[in-house]
Amino acid sequence: MSWRSAGPALLLALLGLLAWALEPLLPLESSIGPRLLFTARGAVPPPDEVLVVAIDERSASAFGLPERPRQWPRSRHAELVAQLHAAGARLVAFDLTFESATADDDAFARSLQLAGNVLLTSSLRTDVWRSGGAQAVVEQVRPSVWPIGEAAREHAPFVLPKDARVDAYWTFRRGADHMPSLPVLAFHLFHPTAVDALVGLSCRAQPTADCAGPLATPLADAAQPAARLRWLRERFVRWPGHAAAVQRLLPSALEAPPQVATLVALHAGGDVAHLNFHGPARSIRTVAYADVARLAREQPSLFAGRMVFVGFSAESSGAQDRLRDDYRTVFSDESGVDVSGVEIAATAFANLQQGRPLMPLAPAAAAMLVAGWGLLLGLLSAWRARWWPGLLMALLPLALAACGLVAFTRQAQWWPLVVPLLVQWPVAVGLLLWLRMRHSRRERDRMHQAFAHFVPRGVAEQLAQAPAHIAAAHRVGFGVCMATDAVQYSALAERMDPQALGETLNAYYARLFEPVARHGGWVIDVVGDAMLALWESPPDDPAARSAACHAALAIQAALAQEPPGSPAALPTRIGLHCGDMRIGTVGARTHYEFRAVGDAVNIASRLEGLNKLLGTRVLASAEMAAGLRHLFVLRPVGSFVLTGKREPVDVVEVMALAGPASAALDGRLTAFADALAAYRQGDASLAMSGFEALLRQWPDDGPCAYYFAQCRHLLSDPQHHDPKLPIQVAAK
């Protein structure tokens, strides 16, 4: 790796790592990434084992009760528990708190005690103790009121933020003595044999005194199951290598339920788990509270063996606005219906049940991905190959996005994509363009410096000192070519002595070279009275073509300012074309010259010669003049097959600069275009009258005179003239 490519690579790698490390302060990945991934993935089916019983506005209306769940009589909940128990629900969890006493508490407690499988949500009180400069945060769980709290199987808190989008939930509350949250507690009690197996494996991996006694009792028979969960969690937190030790023992536990692996990951993980949402609101199967009695009788299999969450879940945004027990998620949209708290709890349980909680990439792996991506983009941006780095730069984001989506869809794995695709990649593209522009500019500067050595007299001496490198002094590129030729030079040379002729040519070329240099071109060849000048540029850059046209008109203006009779006031024909050309040394053995060769040079020379046929001064190919009509007065003069060519070239005359002064030419150009169109359509009489009218006003208009003669030929010999075909040019 060279320093030229190492610089951009390290820059992009460090930029990505910085943006990724600043995620807590500038949450790009967490705010944008999940929404994009969930939107691309779409809704997926939840597991069949989980069900939500919704306290909604329809149920409140059916029972004649208020919409607020806290105002419902607890005898109604007692009936619900009895109905679910009779239908065979394995476990029921209320996402409701019961902190104040009512007259129906005894009936509700008896129903809970009879069912023996109901979990209740407890509230969480946070106290902050400050002493001097230190503070301590203590969280206390407040269970349901007596006798409801004692009658329930167990209780656990489930707290969600109201001021932000919910993407995760806490699994264990460290400040509350590792208290499990409601969905975590429900998952453990839904799979008691898996918990018993994990307790046994944990005690085998790390035998302690507390492994005997009450822990030998199966979880299904434990009086306080949450205490056992806290004990397990503490072991995994206390011993960092405990999870690996338990996992090593898993293969030997042949009869261990598959949920043991999920439990190990849960206890060994952090206090917060990301939610793998199944879709928008009510993606988890939801049954209205008012329909439970009927469905329990008609379809008891709907509840049998399932985990049932009970809580408020409105059907409309209006009811949510009144009660505010809804939460913004990645699936929140313009409809205004967000996901309810009870469905979030059910989603957390469903993630554990499927063994597919959303797993962010490990920090080390994420850092390697971001840094490696930056290094790759940096190398591509600094690579000087012509086209394939740009192609890879365009395809690689698609490949990374596709891989990230596959990992998210199939493995619930969350790759960092926002920083690589929305931070590093745009910077890499900008860096690529800037480096290409800088390289192109340096190449042009080097080429100009190299060609400048061929103009002074010392060029012949310098090339003679390094003959071995002469043949390699060339390059192929795109550019604009200007070919000029002085009119009546042969007659001038015939009547002047060589010394005077040389001085005249020097004065003449001074008029030509200055506009070329002023407009960014450079003279590459001079032979007698002919000059060849070039402008190098990218193919899609009109600046060089515009500069060449400006220089051509400036040359004509400079020659027109010469005093009448001045030998340097030689009328000059100019041809302009653009295309690929080879610029460099041409020759062999002991003789080399610095030339531009290529079809573009040949066409420019042929266009210069076409001026003689059309009686014009500056002709350019239509390709050369494309996109310049707002800058110059351009007159299309027809399509010609130039001498030695097979393909026709559309030709335009560069008449003047566009502007207020050129408005007088509009009528002339329109009349010429109409006459030329008539000629091409074979209407020689109409075309001839049009050109004749133009010649009466502008007798020196060369293209009009040429086409007037062509019309005569067409009228006299229509069999051998087809005006619809390009005109064949016989002479150079």
XYZ file of C-alpha atoms in Angstrom:
732
model
C 0.000 0.000 0.000
C 1.495 3.368 -1.031
C 1.236 6.518 1.040
C -0.952 7.975 -1.708
C -3.633 5.341 -1.070
C -2.940 4.885 2.658
C -3.930 8.457 3.461
C -7.546 8.278 2.174
C -7.932 4.740 3.563
C -6.884 5.754 7.073
C -8.969 8.927 6.881
C -12.169 7.032 6.025
C -11.460 4.322 8.601
C -10.923 6.886 11.367
C -13.986 8.872 10.248
C -16.151 5.763 10.509
C -14.754 4.804 13.905
C -15.277 8.346 15.191
C -18.898 8.464 14.001
C -19.515 5.012 15.468
C -17.858 5.924 18.786
C -19.952 9.107 19.055
C -23.192 7.099 18.861
C -24.182 7.951 22.469
C -23.929 11.684 21.654
C -24.979 11.567 17.996
C -27.258 8.515 17.637
C -27.134 8.027 13.872
C -27.057 4.241 13.867
C -29.683 3.673 16.539
C -32.108 6.280 15.211
C -31.915 5.486 11.485
C -30.584 1.935 11.163
C -33.411 -0.086 12.794
C -36.146 1.792 10.953
C -34.480 1.179 7.588
C -33.884 -2.504 8.333
C -37.367 -3.189 9.695
C -38.934 -1.339 6.760
C -36.907 -3.346 4.247
C -37.663 -6.623 6.021
C -41.393 -5.961 6.510
C -43.735 -7.795 8.855
C -43.004 -11.381 9.924
C -45.289 -13.885 11.707
C -44.967 -14.078 15.511
C -44.829 -17.413 17.364
C -48.140 -19.160 18.029
C -47.429 -19.541 21.756
C -48.088 -15.873 22.600
C -51.430 -14.053 22.633
C -52.636 -10.604 23.708
C -56.028 -10.002 25.328
C -56.742 -6.348 24.600
C -58.605 -4.013 26.904
C -59.861 -1.788 24.106
C -62.642 0.692 23.456
C -64.890 -1.977 21.928
C -64.659 -4.147 25.055
C -65.315 -1.150 27.302
C -68.428 -0.363 25.262
C -69.603 -3.997 25.337
C -69.323 -4.143 29.142
C -70.602 -0.617 29.691
C -67.351 0.299 31.456
C -64.985 3.302 31.222
C -62.134 3.101 28.749
C -59.524 3.462 31.488
C -58.491 -0.031 32.689
C -57.866 1.225 36.238
C -61.570 1.990 36.564
C -62.693 -1.535 35.675
C -64.001 -3.682 38.559
C -61.499 -6.359 39.479
C -64.320 -8.895 39.539
C -64.265 -8.564 35.748
C -60.585 -9.567 35.749
C -61.446 -12.451 38.086
C -63.901 -13.746 35.482
C -61.280 -13.360 32.750
C -58.711 -15.350 34.746
C -61.246 -18.118 35.329
C -62.139 -18.242 31.631
C -58.470 -18.401 30.534
C -57.709 -21.039 33.156
C -60.655 -23.142 31.986
C -59.469 -22.807 28.368
C -56.041 -24.172 29.332
C -53.830 -21.085 29.132
C -50.405 -22.047 30.424
C -49.483 -18.660 31.811
C -51.243 -15.276 32.085
C -49.542 -11.927 32.634
C -51.382 -8.702 33.444
C -49.699 -5.540 32.184
C -51.660 -3.676 34.835
C -50.777 -2.547 38.342
C -53.093 -3.022 41.324
C -51.746 -0.628 43.960
C -54.961 0.518 45.687
C -57.565 -1.587 47.482
C -61.097 -2.088 46.122
C -64.154 -4.056 47.165
C -63.492 -6.709 44.517
C -59.960 -7.586 45.649
C -60.978 -10.776 47.455
C -62.819 -12.158 44.402
C -59.866 -11.328 42.167
C -57.413 -12.883 44.651
C -59.433 -16.109 44.864
C -59.448 -16.369 41.062
C -55.681 -15.790 40.945
C -55.028 -18.362 43.633
C -57.256 -20.919 41.948
C -55.552 -20.459 38.576
C -52.035 -20.426 40.066
C -50.463 -19.204 36.813
C -51.026 -15.444 36.756
C -48.235 -12.844 36.807
C -48.854 -9.240 37.764
C -46.981 -6.064 36.915
C -45.469 -4.253 39.863
C -44.474 -0.607 39.904
C -40.910 0.542 40.399
C -39.950 3.356 42.716
C -36.601 5.056 42.276
C -34.940 6.904 45.157
C -31.783 8.978 44.761
C -29.680 9.439 47.903
C -27.070 12.185 47.874
C -24.317 12.727 50.396
C -21.661 15.296 49.658
C -20.539 14.812 46.080
C -21.712 11.203 45.847
C -25.130 9.817 45.137
C -26.757 6.402 45.264
C -29.736 5.229 43.234
C -32.006 2.701 44.901
C -34.914 1.077 43.091
C -37.709 -0.560 45.048
C -40.332 -2.887 43.601
C -43.842 -2.181 44.832
C -46.056 -5.267 44.396
C -49.835 -5.294 44.107
C -52.054 -4.570 47.065
C -52.890 -7.337 49.557
C -54.410 -9.927 49.022
C -53.927 -9.717 45.237
C -50.126 -9.646 45.404
C -49.964 -12.752 47.601
C -52.422 -14.667 45.413
C -50.525 -14.112 42.165
C -47.904 -16.591 41.028
C -45.304 -13.830 40.928
C -44.919 -10.163 40.056
C -42.336 -8.145 38.129
C -42.028 -4.568 36.822
C -42.077 -3.544 33.169
C -41.050 0.084 32.634
C -40.854 1.770 29.220
C -39.829 5.348 28.349
C -42.551 7.724 27.153
C -40.379 10.447 25.628
C -38.478 8.414 23.057
C -38.873 5.675 20.516
C -38.895 2.244 22.128
C -36.276 -0.012 20.552
C -35.313 -2.086 23.596
C -36.432 -3.161 27.058
C -34.565 -3.975 30.224
C -34.224 -7.647 31.049
C -32.883 -7.433 34.607
C -32.930 -4.362 36.810
C -29.477 -4.024 38.347
C -30.579 -1.309 40.791
C -33.408 -3.552 42.058
C -31.221 -6.515 42.984
C -31.309 -7.969 39.445
C -35.089 -8.147 39.421
C -36.303 -9.682 36.109
C -38.781 -7.741 33.987
C -42.254 -9.084 33.293
C -41.543 -10.742 29.897
C -38.297 -12.281 31.198
C -40.071 -13.670 34.236
C -42.857 -15.006 32.013
C -40.377 -16.777 29.722
C -38.709 -18.507 32.684
C -42.019 -19.676 34.123
C -43.225 -20.735 30.661
C -40.210 -23.085 30.464
C -39.576 -24.264 34.052
C -37.738 -27.421 33.020
C -35.260 -25.350 31.009
C -34.649 -23.174 34.069
C -34.131 -26.262 36.238
C -31.648 -27.594 33.688
C -29.774 -24.284 33.685
C -29.608 -24.273 37.498
C -28.115 -27.751 37.403
C -25.552 -26.795 34.739
C -24.633 -23.628 36.629
C -24.025 -25.576 39.829
C -21.923 -28.142 37.936
C -19.862 -25.368 36.340
C -19.435 -23.455 39.621
C -20.424 -25.516 42.706
C -21.339 -23.321 45.675
C -22.978 -23.907 49.024
C -26.264 -22.356 47.955
C -26.695 -24.945 45.182
C -28.260 -27.274 47.753
C -31.444 -26.716 49.685
C -34.298 -24.764 48.151
C -32.612 -24.618 44.732
C -33.106 -28.350 44.372
C -36.848 -27.710 44.262
C -38.193 -27.524 40.683
C -39.070 -24.004 39.559
C -42.692 -25.022 38.996
C -42.987 -25.695 42.719
C -40.918 -22.760 43.950
C -42.734 -20.299 46.171
C -40.708 -17.299 44.908
C -39.517 -18.013 41.354
C -38.233 -14.443 40.852
C -35.706 -15.008 43.666
C -34.258 -17.987 41.810
C -33.946 -15.895 38.647
C -32.082 -13.209 40.579
C -29.777 -15.862 41.994
C -29.008 -17.140 38.500
C -28.415 -13.655 37.146
C -26.045 -12.804 39.980
C -23.920 -15.870 39.238
C -23.481 -14.889 35.597
C -22.707 -11.271 36.546
C -20.312 -12.258 39.338
C -18.271 -14.680 37.225
C -17.626 -13.376 33.672
C -16.489 -16.795 32.451
C -19.516 -18.589 33.848
C -21.470 -18.490 30.580
C -18.632 -20.172 28.668
C -18.345 -22.845 31.361
C -22.078 -23.594 31.193
C -22.008 -23.705 27.390
C -19.196 -26.268 27.511
C -21.422 -28.497 29.610
C -24.449 -28.163 27.333
C -23.496 -30.993 24.922
C -23.365 -33.414 27.843
C -26.889 -32.440 28.951
C -28.630 -34.532 26.312
C -32.119 -33.998 27.684
C -31.760 -30.272 28.268
C -34.563 -28.297 26.541
C -33.493 -26.081 23.609
C -34.484 -22.984 25.577
C -31.439 -23.447 27.822
C -29.214 -21.810 25.207
C -31.562 -18.798 25.102
C -31.508 -18.583 28.891
C -27.705 -18.673 28.960
C -27.527 -15.828 26.454
C -30.149 -13.907 28.417
C -28.387 -14.188 31.793
C -24.958 -13.576 30.301
C -26.133 -10.550 28.293
C -26.575 -6.941 29.280
C -29.362 -5.368 31.259
C -31.047 -4.208 28.036
C -32.225 -6.291 25.071
C -33.232 -4.932 21.674
C -36.723 -5.687 20.431
C -37.189 -7.619 17.214
C -40.606 -6.263 16.262
C -42.818 -8.464 14.123
C -44.624 -5.554 12.505
C -46.892 -2.596 13.272
C -49.472 -2.450 16.051
C -51.382 -5.708 16.689
C -48.911 -7.884 14.777
C -49.024 -10.195 17.810
C -52.294 -12.144 17.701
C -54.787 -10.030 19.630
C -58.193 -10.948 21.050
C -60.602 -8.360 22.413
C -61.271 -8.689 26.147
C -65.021 -8.841 25.438
C -64.573 -11.845 23.103
C -62.640 -14.071 25.510
C -65.712 -15.673 27.132
C -67.170 -16.685 23.783
C -63.878 -17.834 22.279
C -62.974 -19.797 25.414
C -66.167 -21.796 24.940
C -66.073 -22.113 21.138
C -62.317 -22.275 20.483
C -60.499 -23.243 23.680
C -57.485 -24.288 21.579
C -56.907 -20.600 20.893
C -55.748 -20.212 24.518
C -54.631 -23.730 25.430
C -50.922 -23.977 26.233
C -50.290 -20.332 25.391
C -48.729 -17.346 27.086
C -51.469 -14.724 27.402
C -50.682 -11.064 28.059
C -53.557 -8.867 29.240
C -53.445 -5.095 28.961
C -54.661 -1.963 27.270
C -54.349 -2.067 23.464
C -56.507 0.440 21.618
C -57.803 -0.142 18.113
C -57.730 3.554 17.146
C -55.383 6.488 17.575
C -58.164 8.425 19.328
C -58.339 5.960 22.189
C -54.545 5.935 22.437
C -54.526 9.722 22.643
C -56.999 9.622 25.514
C -55.172 7.030 27.603
C -51.552 7.333 26.396
C -50.446 3.757 26.895
C -48.858 3.564 23.438
C -45.236 3.868 22.411
C -43.446 5.008 19.288
C -41.535 2.240 17.553
C -39.800 1.701 14.229
C -43.197 0.816 12.748
C -44.925 4.032 13.855
C -46.345 5.857 10.832
C -48.785 8.556 9.782
C -51.800 6.510 10.923
C -51.058 7.523 14.513
C -51.619 3.992 15.920
C -48.539 3.038 17.935
C -47.674 -0.211 19.664
C -49.186 -0.664 23.107
C -47.163 -1.484 26.196
C -48.735 -4.933 26.555
C -47.835 -5.799 22.956
C -44.252 -4.688 23.570
C -44.134 -7.052 26.553
C -45.587 -9.812 24.355
C -43.002 -8.998 21.648
C -40.169 -9.326 24.176
C -41.526 -12.724 25.237
C -41.968 -13.765 21.572
C -38.329 -12.851 20.832
C -37.169 -15.121 23.653
C -39.584 -17.850 22.616
C -38.223 -17.845 19.070
C -34.641 -17.412 20.255
C -34.422 -14.380 17.953
C -33.973 -11.174 19.943
C -32.401 -8.426 17.898
C -28.642 -8.768 18.407
C -26.394 -5.810 17.562
C -23.045 -6.795 16.177
C -20.438 -7.176 18.918
C -18.503 -3.935 19.486
C -15.222 -5.417 18.273
C -16.863 -6.877 15.158
C -18.717 -3.610 14.474
C -15.496 -1.613 14.807
C -13.720 -4.006 12.433
C -16.556 -3.712 9.907
C -16.558 0.087 10.017
C -12.769 0.356 9.879
C -12.405 -2.299 7.154
C -15.115 -0.641 5.097
C -13.318 2.691 5.407
C -9.995 1.150 4.367
C -11.592 -0.491 1.332
C -13.323 2.709 0.225
C -10.140 4.689 0.784
C -8.104 2.334 -1.389
C -10.710 2.521 -4.146
C -10.911 6.316 -3.991
C -7.123 6.615 -4.360
C -6.828 4.004 -7.136
C -5.990 5.589 -10.456
C -7.516 3.012 -12.771
C -9.890 4.566 -15.268
C -13.294 3.004 -14.599
C -13.444 -0.019 -12.322
C -12.829 1.759 -8.974
C -15.886 3.909 -9.672
C -17.912 0.836 -10.601
C -16.916 -0.953 -7.399
C -17.648 2.208 -5.434
C -21.204 2.078 -6.801
C -21.732 -1.670 -6.295
C -20.172 -2.141 -2.854
C -22.884 -0.209 -0.931
C -25.527 -2.400 -2.538
C -23.594 -5.509 -1.540
C -23.125 -4.317 2.058
C -26.797 -3.339 2.364
C -27.866 -6.722 0.964
C -25.604 -8.635 3.369
C -26.812 -6.548 6.300
C -30.445 -7.163 5.355
C -29.859 -10.918 5.008
C -28.175 -11.039 8.432
C -31.037 -9.004 9.905
C -33.784 -11.114 8.300
C -32.326 -14.577 8.816
C -30.342 -14.215 12.021
C -31.862 -11.095 13.655
C -28.366 -9.610 13.603
C -28.059 -5.842 13.432
C -25.033 -4.657 11.459
C -23.967 -1.008 11.581
C -25.036 0.269 8.151
C -25.802 3.962 8.644
C -22.220 5.039 9.295
C -20.750 2.982 6.407
C -23.462 3.904 3.889
C -24.537 7.410 4.895
C -21.288 8.787 6.329
C -18.250 6.958 4.970
C -19.533 6.181 1.479
C -20.583 9.768 0.537
C -17.260 11.062 1.838
C -15.451 8.370 -0.180
C -17.325 9.343 -3.344
C -16.459 12.990 -2.803
C -12.853 12.027 -2.107
C -12.752 9.904 -5.268
C -14.041 12.792 -7.393
C -11.675 15.262 -5.752
C -8.655 12.989 -6.202
C -9.596 12.354 -9.837
C -9.931 16.081 -10.435
C -6.620 16.749 -8.727
C -4.948 13.954 -10.673
C -6.421 15.232 -13.921
C -5.252 18.744 -13.121
C -1.758 17.535 -12.295
C -1.678 15.461 -15.447
C -2.638 18.492 -17.519
C 0.017 20.575 -15.748
C 2.646 17.919 -16.369
C 1.619 17.622 -19.994
C 1.794 21.380 -20.469
C 5.197 21.507 -18.845
C 6.414 18.612 -20.971
C 5.150 20.137 -24.222
C 6.588 23.519 -23.306
C 10.047 21.972 -23.643
C 9.415 21.339 -27.338
C 8.796 24.971 -28.227
C 12.222 26.545 -27.435
C 15.266 25.882 -29.518
C 16.785 23.675 -26.854
C 14.169 20.965 -27.530
C 16.223 19.326 -30.248
C 19.246 19.211 -27.935
C 17.220 17.812 -25.021
C 15.675 15.040 -27.133
C 19.036 14.235 -28.606
C 20.422 13.684 -25.100
C 17.755 11.038 -24.290
C 16.929 9.213 -27.515
C 15.865 6.032 -25.721
C 12.866 7.772 -24.181
C 11.637 9.622 -27.223
C 9.283 6.904 -28.484
C 7.590 6.641 -25.090
C 6.825 10.372 -24.878
C 3.140 10.200 -25.744
C -0.338 9.874 -24.296
C -3.855 9.242 -25.555
C -6.636 11.537 -24.447
C -9.612 13.613 -25.428
C -9.267 17.113 -26.759
C -10.268 19.820 -29.196
C -8.258 20.349 -32.352
C -7.977 23.607 -34.325
C -6.503 23.472 -37.849
C -5.746 26.738 -39.679
C -4.453 27.651 -43.125
C -3.634 31.030 -44.648
C -5.361 31.978 -47.900
C -3.099 33.048 -50.826
C 0.057 32.053 -49.011
C 1.529 30.465 -52.138
C 1.178 33.718 -54.086
C 2.734 35.626 -51.189
C 5.692 33.234 -50.997
C 6.221 33.546 -54.719
C 6.734 37.307 -54.673
C 8.666 37.654 -51.365
C 12.237 36.773 -50.543
C 12.735 34.119 -47.828
C 13.847 36.598 -45.153
C 10.854 38.833 -45.607
C 8.581 35.819 -45.867
C 9.861 34.495 -42.550
C 9.295 37.844 -40.826
C 5.793 38.020 -42.297
C 5.007 34.540 -41.017
C 6.284 35.469 -37.551
C 3.996 38.506 -37.474
C 1.130 36.397 -38.816
C 1.573 33.649 -36.218
C 1.793 36.221 -33.439
C -1.818 37.099 -34.326
C -2.750 33.400 -34.099
C -0.765 32.230 -31.077
C -1.926 34.953 -28.673
C -5.701 34.151 -28.832
C -4.938 30.431 -28.586
C -2.846 30.897 -25.429
C -5.300 33.417 -23.961
C -8.121 30.900 -24.235
C -6.206 27.993 -22.719
C -4.955 26.207 -25.823
C -1.470 25.455 -26.987
C 0.124 25.206 -30.394
C 1.463 21.771 -31.139
C 2.477 22.048 -34.786
C 3.315 24.675 -37.372
C 4.032 23.742 -40.994
C 4.429 26.608 -43.447
C 1.273 28.665 -43.203
C -0.719 25.973 -41.313
C -1.113 25.766 -37.538
C -2.487 23.021 -35.321
C -3.629 23.903 -31.777
C -5.090 21.716 -29.029
C -7.265 21.965 -25.924
C -7.240 18.902 -23.661
C -10.341 18.177 -21.592
C -12.668 15.429 -20.362
C -15.161 14.306 -23.028
C -18.163 15.753 -21.196
C -16.591 19.178 -20.459
C -17.823 21.903 -22.854
C -15.324 24.456 -21.549
C -12.517 23.421 -23.927
C -14.836 23.410 -26.957
C -16.121 26.844 -26.012
C -12.563 28.128 -25.566
C -11.559 26.888 -29.030
C -14.514 28.692 -30.636
C -13.630 31.888 -28.750
C -10.035 31.591 -29.952
C -11.145 31.058 -33.585
C -13.294 34.212 -33.557
C -10.525 36.137 -31.766
C -8.072 35.137 -34.505
C -10.419 36.420 -37.199
C -10.899 39.663 -35.257
C -7.128 40.141 -34.804
C -6.438 39.598 -38.516
C -9.237 41.994 -39.466
C -7.540 44.743 -37.433
C -4.380 44.598 -39.538
C -3.916 47.644 -41.794
C -5.018 47.093 -45.401
C -2.170 45.752 -47.476
C -0.245 44.459 -44.458
C 1.543 41.205 -45.340
C 0.438 39.764 -41.977
C -3.250 40.324 -42.768
C -3.596 36.930 -44.370
C -7.202 35.660 -44.554
C -7.295 32.438 -42.565
C -9.535 29.385 -42.757
C -10.155 27.476 -39.487
C -11.523 23.977 -38.850
C -12.590 22.741 -35.390
C -13.299 19.204 -34.194
C -12.999 17.202 -30.975
C -12.274 13.589 -30.128
C -9.615 11.137 -28.976
C -6.082 11.658 -30.189
C -2.558 10.519 -29.540
C -0.269 13.329 -28.502
C 3.442 12.690 -28.504
C 6.451 11.821 -30.568
C 6.068 10.451 -34.064
C 9.013 9.070 -35.974
C 11.653 6.401 -35.926
C 15.333 5.861 -35.517
C 17.027 9.246 -35.813
C 14.098 11.521 -36.549
C 11.116 12.292 -34.308
C 8.563 15.043 -34.253
C 6.023 16.002 -31.636
C 2.577 15.682 -33.175
C -1.068 15.028 -32.477
C -2.442 12.174 -34.560
C -5.903 10.706 -34.778
C -9.154 10.944 -36.648
C -10.067 14.123 -34.743
C -6.971 15.871 -36.161
C -7.762 14.631 -39.667
C -11.387 15.834 -39.536
C -10.318 19.268 -38.229
C -7.947 19.579 -41.179
C -10.669 18.505 -43.645
C -13.095 21.036 -42.149
C -10.486 23.738 -42.611
C -10.295 22.769 -46.276
C -14.097 22.749 -46.592
C -14.029 26.501 -45.924
C -12.595 26.917 -49.420
C -15.593 25.140 -50.960
C -18.202 26.996 -48.891
C -16.533 30.417 -48.862
C -16.416 30.532 -45.044
C -13.779 31.299 -42.422
C -14.600 29.117 -39.363
C -16.236 25.691 -39.646
C -16.798 23.183 -36.856
C -18.374 19.778 -36.596
C -21.813 19.656 -34.987
C -20.302 17.368 -32.329
C -17.774 20.058 -31.541
C -20.435 22.769 -31.269
C -22.954 20.734 -29.249
C -24.324 22.697 -26.302
C -22.667 25.984 -27.350
C -25.582 27.656 -29.169
C -26.182 29.986 -26.214
C -22.604 31.282 -26.534
C -22.106 31.585 -30.297
C -24.031 32.264 -33.483
C -23.901 28.872 -35.186
C -25.225 28.223 -38.690
C -25.720 24.580 -39.766
C -24.444 24.374 -43.355
C -25.169 20.739 -44.155
C -23.822 17.221 -43.918
C -20.640 16.353 -45.817
C -18.599 13.243 -46.497
C -15.155 14.766 -46.221
C -12.267 13.752 -48.403
C -11.001 10.291 -47.528
C -13.873 9.661 -45.072
C -16.805 7.263 -45.264
C -19.089 8.633 -42.570
C -20.761 12.033 -43.016
C -20.051 14.943 -40.688
C -22.676 17.543 -39.796
C -21.014 20.936 -40.185
C -21.818 24.319 -38.652
C -20.347 27.741 -39.315
C -19.148 29.659 -36.273
C -20.187 33.186 -37.273
C -19.985 35.355 -34.159
C -20.444 35.584 -30.417
C -24.030 35.364 -29.229
C -25.428 38.559 -27.769
C -27.439 41.678 -28.531
C -25.165 42.575 -31.441
C -25.826 39.215 -33.095
C -29.611 39.629 -33.110
C -29.380 41.147 -36.599
C -28.277 37.745 -37.890
C -31.447 35.973 -36.746
C -33.445 36.721 -39.874
C -30.541 35.746 -42.100
C -30.063 32.446 -40.294
C -33.779 31.621 -40.389
C -34.015 32.349 -44.118
C -30.921 30.226 -44.777
C -32.292 27.344 -42.714
C -35.598 27.466 -44.645
C -33.828 27.486 -47.997
C -31.512 24.635 -46.940
C -34.499 22.604 -45.726
C -36.217 23.116 -49.102
C -33.056 21.984 -50.878
C -32.802 18.826 -48.794
C -36.436 18.041 -49.513
C -35.717 18.229 -53.266
C -37.587 21.509 -53.897
C -34.774 23.114 -55.887
C -36.887 26.006 -57.188
C -38.019 27.101 -53.730
C -34.513 26.665 -52.334
C -32.948 28.555 -55.232
C -35.262 31.522 -54.779
C -34.450 31.577 -51.061
C -30.675 31.537 -51.604
C -31.011 34.118 -54.382
C -32.887 36.473 -52.061
C -30.159 36.060 -49.453
C -27.416 36.755 -51.969
C -29.094 40.008 -53.005
C -28.745 41.210 -49.403
C -25.420 39.545 -48.611
C -23.521 38.992 -51.879
C -20.459 37.637 -50.020
C -22.356 34.852 -48.216
C -20.345 31.819 -49.250
C -22.761 29.021 -48.138
C -25.622 30.768 -49.991
C -23.547 30.998 -53.159
C -22.527 27.337 -52.837
C -26.078 26.061 -52.396
C -27.372 28.394 -55.137
C -24.988 26.607 -57.499
C -26.058 23.225 -56.092
C -29.683 24.097 -56.874
C -28.738 24.851 -60.455
C -27.033 21.475 -60.768
C -30.087 19.803 -59.287
C -32.402 21.476 -61.769
C -30.163 20.754 -64.739
C -29.288 17.173 -63.835
C -31.711 15.809 -61.207
C -30.752 12.192 -61.957
C -27.219 12.613 -60.579
C -28.010 14.801 -57.577
C -29.804 13.588 -54.475
C -30.062 16.485 -52.008
C -31.198 14.163 -49.231
C -27.784 12.486 -49.149
C -24.667 13.998 -47.580
C -22.546 15.977 -50.026
C -19.384 14.210 -51.215
C -16.310 16.458 -50.995
C -13.723 15.525 -53.588
C -10.984 18.066 -52.903
C -9.113 18.686 -49.652
